[in-house]
CSV table of C-alpha atoms and ligand atoms in Angstrom, one decimal:
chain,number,residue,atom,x,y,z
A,363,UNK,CA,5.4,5.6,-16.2
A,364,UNK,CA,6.9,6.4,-12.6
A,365,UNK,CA,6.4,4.1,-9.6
A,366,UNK,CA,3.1,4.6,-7.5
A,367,UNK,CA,3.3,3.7,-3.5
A,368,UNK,CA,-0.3,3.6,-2.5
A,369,UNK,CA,-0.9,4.5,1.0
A,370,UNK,CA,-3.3,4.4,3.8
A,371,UNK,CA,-4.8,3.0,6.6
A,372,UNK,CA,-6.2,-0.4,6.8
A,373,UNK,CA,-9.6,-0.5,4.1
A,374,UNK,CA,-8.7,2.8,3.0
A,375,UNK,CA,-9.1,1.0,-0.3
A,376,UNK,CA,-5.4,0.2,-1.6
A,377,UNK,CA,-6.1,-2.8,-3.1
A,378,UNK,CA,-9.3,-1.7,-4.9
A,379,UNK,CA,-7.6,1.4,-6.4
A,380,UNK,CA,-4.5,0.0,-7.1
A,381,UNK,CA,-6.3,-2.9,-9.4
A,382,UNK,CA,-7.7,0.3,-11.5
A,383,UNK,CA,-4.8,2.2,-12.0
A,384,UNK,CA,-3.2,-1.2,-13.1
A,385,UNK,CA,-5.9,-1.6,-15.9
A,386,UNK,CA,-6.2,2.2,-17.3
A,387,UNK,CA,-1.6,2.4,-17.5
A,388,UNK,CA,-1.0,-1.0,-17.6
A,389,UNK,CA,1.5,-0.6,-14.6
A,390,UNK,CA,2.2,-3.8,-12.4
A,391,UNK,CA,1.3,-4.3,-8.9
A,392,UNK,CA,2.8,-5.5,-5.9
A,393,UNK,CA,0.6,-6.1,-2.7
A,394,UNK,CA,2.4,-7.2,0.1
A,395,UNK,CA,-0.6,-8.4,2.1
A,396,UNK,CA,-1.0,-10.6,-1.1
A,397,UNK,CA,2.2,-11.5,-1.0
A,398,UNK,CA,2.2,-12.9,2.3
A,399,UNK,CA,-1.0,-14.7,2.1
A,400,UNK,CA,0.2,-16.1,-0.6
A,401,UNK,CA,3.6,-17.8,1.4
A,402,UNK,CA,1.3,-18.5,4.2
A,403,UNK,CA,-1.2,-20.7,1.6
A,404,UNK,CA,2.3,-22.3,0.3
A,405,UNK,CA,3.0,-23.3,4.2
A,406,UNK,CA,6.6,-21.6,3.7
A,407,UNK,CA,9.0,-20.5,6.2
A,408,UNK,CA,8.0,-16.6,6.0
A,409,UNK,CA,4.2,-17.9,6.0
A,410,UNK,CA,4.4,-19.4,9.8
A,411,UNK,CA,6.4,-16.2,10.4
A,412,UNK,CA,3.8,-13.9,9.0
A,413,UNK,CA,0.3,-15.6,9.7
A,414,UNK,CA,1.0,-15.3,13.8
A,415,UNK,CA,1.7,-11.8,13.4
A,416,UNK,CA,-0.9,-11.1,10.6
A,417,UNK,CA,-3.6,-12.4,13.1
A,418,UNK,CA,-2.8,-10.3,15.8
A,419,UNK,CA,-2.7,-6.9,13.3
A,420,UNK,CA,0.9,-6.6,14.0
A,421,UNK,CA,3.7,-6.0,11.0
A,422,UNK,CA,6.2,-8.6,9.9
A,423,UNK,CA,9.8,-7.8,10.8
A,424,UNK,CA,11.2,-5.3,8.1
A,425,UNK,CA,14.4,-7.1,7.5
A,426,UNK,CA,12.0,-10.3,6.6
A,427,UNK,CA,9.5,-7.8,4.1
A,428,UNK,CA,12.5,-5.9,2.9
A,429,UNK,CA,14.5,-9.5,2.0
A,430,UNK,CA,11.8,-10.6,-0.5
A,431,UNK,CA,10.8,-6.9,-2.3
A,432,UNK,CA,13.5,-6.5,-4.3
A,433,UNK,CA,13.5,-10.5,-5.8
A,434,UNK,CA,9.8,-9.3,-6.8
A,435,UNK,CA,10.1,-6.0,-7.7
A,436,UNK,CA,12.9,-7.6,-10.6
A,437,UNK,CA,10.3,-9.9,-11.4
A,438,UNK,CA,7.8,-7.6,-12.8
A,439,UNK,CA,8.0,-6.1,-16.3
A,440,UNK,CA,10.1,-3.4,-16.6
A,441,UNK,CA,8.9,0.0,-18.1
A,442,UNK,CA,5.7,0.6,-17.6
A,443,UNK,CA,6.1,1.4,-13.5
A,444,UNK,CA,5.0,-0.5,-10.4
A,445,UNK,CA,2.3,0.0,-7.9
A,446,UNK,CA,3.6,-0.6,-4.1
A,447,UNK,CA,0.8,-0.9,-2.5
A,448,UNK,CA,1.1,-1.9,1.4
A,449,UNK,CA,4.6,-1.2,1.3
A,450,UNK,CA,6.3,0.5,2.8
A,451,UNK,CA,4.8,0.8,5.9
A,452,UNK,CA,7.3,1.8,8.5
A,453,UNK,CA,10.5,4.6,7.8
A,454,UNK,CA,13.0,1.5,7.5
A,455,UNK,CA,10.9,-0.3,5.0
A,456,UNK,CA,10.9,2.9,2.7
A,457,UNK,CA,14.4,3.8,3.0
A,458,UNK,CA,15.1,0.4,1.7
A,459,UNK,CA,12.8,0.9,-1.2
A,460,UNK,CA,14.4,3.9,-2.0
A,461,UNK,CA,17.8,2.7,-2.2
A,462,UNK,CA,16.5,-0.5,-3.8
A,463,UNK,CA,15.3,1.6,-6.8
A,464,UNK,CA,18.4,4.1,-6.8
A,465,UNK,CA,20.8,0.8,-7.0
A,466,UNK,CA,18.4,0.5,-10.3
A,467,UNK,CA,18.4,3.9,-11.3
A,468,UNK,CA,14.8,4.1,-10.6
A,469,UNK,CA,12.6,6.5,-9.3
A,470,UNK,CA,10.1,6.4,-6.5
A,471,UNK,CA,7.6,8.5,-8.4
A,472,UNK,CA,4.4,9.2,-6.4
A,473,UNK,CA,3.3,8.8,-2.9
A,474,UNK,CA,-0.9,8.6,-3.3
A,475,UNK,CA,-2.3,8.9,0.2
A,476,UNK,CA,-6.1,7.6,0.9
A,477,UNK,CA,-7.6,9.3,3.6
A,478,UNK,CA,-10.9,7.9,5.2
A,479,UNK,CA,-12.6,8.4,8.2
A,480,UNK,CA,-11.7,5.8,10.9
A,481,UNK,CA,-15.8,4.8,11.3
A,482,UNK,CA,-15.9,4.1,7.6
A,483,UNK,CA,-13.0,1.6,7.6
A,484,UNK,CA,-14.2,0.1,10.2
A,485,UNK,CA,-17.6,-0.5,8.5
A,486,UNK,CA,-15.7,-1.7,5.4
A,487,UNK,CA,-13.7,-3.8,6.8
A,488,UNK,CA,-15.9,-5.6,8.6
A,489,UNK,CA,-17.9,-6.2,5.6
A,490,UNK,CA,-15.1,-7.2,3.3
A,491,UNK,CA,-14.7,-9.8,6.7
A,492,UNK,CA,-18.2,-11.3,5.5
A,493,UNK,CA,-17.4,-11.3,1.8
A,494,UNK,CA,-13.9,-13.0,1.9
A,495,UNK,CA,-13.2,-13.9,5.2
A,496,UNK,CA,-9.8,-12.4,6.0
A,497,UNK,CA,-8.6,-14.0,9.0
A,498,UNK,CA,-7.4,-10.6,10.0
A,499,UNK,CA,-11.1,-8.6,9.2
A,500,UNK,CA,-12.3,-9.4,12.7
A,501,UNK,CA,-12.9,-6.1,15.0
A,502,UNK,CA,-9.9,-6.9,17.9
A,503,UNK,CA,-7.4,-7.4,15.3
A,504,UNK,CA,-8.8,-4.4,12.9
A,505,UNK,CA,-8.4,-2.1,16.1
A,506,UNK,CA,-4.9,-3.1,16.3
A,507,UNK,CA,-4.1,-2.9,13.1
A,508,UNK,CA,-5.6,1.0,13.3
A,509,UNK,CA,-3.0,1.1,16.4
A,510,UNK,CA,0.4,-0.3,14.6
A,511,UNK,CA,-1.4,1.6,11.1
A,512,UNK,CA,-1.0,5.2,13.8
A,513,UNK,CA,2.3,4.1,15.4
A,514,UNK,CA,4.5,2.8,12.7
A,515,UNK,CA,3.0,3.5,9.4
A,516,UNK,CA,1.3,7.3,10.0
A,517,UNK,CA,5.1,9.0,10.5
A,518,UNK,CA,5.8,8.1,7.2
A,519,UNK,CA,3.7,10.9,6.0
A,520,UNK,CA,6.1,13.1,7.2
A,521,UNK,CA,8.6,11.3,5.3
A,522,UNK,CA,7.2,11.2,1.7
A,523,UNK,CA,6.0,14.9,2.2
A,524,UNK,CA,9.8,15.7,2.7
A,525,UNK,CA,10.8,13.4,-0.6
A,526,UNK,CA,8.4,16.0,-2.3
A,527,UNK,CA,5.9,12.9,-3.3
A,528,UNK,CA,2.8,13.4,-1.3
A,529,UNK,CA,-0.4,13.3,-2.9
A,530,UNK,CA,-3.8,13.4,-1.0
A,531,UNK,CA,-6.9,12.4,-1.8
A,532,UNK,CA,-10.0,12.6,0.8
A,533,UNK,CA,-12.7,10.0,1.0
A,534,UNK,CA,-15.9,12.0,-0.7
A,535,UNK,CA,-18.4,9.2,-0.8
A,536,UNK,CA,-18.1,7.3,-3.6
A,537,UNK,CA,-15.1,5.3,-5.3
A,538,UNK,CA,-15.9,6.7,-8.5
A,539,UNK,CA,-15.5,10.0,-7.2
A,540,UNK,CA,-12.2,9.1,-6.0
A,541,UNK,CA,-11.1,7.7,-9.1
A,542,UNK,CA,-12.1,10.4,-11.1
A,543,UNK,CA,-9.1,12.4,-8.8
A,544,UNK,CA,-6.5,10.0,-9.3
A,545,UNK,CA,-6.9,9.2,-12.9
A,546,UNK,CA,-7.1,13.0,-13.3
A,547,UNK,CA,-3.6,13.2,-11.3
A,548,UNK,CA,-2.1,11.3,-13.1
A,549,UNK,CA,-3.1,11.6,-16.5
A,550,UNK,CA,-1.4,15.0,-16.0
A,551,UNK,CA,1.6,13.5,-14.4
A,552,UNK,CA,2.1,11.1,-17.8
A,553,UNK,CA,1.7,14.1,-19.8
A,554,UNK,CA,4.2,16.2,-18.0
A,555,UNK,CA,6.4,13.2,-18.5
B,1305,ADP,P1,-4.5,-3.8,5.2
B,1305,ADP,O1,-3.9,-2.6,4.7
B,1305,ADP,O2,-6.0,-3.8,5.1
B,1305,ADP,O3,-4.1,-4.1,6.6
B,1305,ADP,P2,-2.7,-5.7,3.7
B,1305,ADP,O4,-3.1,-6.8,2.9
B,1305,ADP,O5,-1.9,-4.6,3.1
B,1305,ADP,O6,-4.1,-5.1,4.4
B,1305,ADP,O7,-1.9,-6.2,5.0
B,1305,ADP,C1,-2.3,-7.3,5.8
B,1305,ADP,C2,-1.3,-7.6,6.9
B,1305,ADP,O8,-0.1,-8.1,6.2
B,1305,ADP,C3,-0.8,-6.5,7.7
B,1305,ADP,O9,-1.6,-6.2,8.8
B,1305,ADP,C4,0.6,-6.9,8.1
B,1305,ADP,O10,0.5,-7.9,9.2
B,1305,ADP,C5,1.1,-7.7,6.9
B,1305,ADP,N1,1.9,-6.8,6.0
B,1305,ADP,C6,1.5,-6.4,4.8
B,1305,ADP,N2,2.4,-5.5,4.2
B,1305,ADP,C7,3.4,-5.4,5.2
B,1305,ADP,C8,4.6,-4.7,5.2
B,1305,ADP,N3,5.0,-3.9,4.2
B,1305,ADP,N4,5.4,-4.8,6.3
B,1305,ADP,C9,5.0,-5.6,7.4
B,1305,ADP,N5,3.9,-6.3,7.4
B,1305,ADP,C10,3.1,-6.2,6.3
């Protein structure tokens, strides 16, 4: 199975997506949100770096991201493909991934791009707020996280549509509906090999 970068604005649904297409292919799965609450838990250097920035809805440094993703990605079983999901999120990020994999003789595979309506997420997240209590699920820092999500993250787009990897799927109520798309996509994806 290719590599699967899962994209799109903050509680576009990432995380819940990427945790089925794990179970139905049996790919592994790299969050980097996860990631970095995890350091931050462990009270590690890249923690106190990240949980200051985190709060405020703004990105860690790339060099800092970019430094740990390849000492995970070689962690993860090998064969069966890897979700990215939250990464990359700005140009520099994913021309690092790119050459990560190449250095590997891996392939990016496909871009899957979540696209919500901005009233929605902001509904979401501010219920998944109540539920888990995200430090960052609070509505100043979701607005800037919409902000740095347009600013840094949205131009990618452009980017993965030029790597011939795009794939979009719209919001159309309902996460089975959703799902029903993406398994569909790729389920013909595996078959063409
Ligand atoms: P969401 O997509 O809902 O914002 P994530 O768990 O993916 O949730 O990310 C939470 C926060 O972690 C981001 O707002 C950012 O501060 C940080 N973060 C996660 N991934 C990256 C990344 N690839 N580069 C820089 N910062 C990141």
């Amino acid at each position: 199975m290719k590599n699967i970068i899962i994209f799109g604005a903050p509680g576009s649904g990432k995380g819940t997506y990427s945790a089925e297409i794990k179970e139905r292919y049996g790919m592994s799965h790299i969050s980097t949100g996860e990631v970095l609450r995890a350091e931050i838990g462990r009270g590690t250097e890249l923690g106190k770096t990240a949980a200051a920035l985190i709060d405020k809805g703004q990105l860690v440094p790339d060099e800092l991201i970019i430094k740990i993703l390849a000492d995970i990605y070689d962690q993860q079983p090998m064969g069966r493909g890897v979700i990215f999901d939250g990464f990359p999120r700005t140009i520099p990020q994913a021309e690092a991934l790119k050459e990560m994999l190449a250095e590997r003789g891996h392939d990016m595979g496909y871009m899957i791009e979540l696209v919500v309506d901005e009233q929605t997420l902001m509904q979401r997240l501010l219920s998944r707020a109540a539920k888990e209590g995200r430090t960052d699920d609070n509505e100043d820092t979701i607005k800037a996280r919409f902000d740095v999500y347009h600013q840094q993250t949205e131009p990618l787009i452009k980017w993965f549509e030029k790597e011939g990897m795009r794939h979009t799927f719209h919001w159309e109520g309902s996460k089975e509906k959703m799902l029903e798309g993406i398994f569909d996509f790729l389920d013909r994806m595996r078959d063409n090999g």
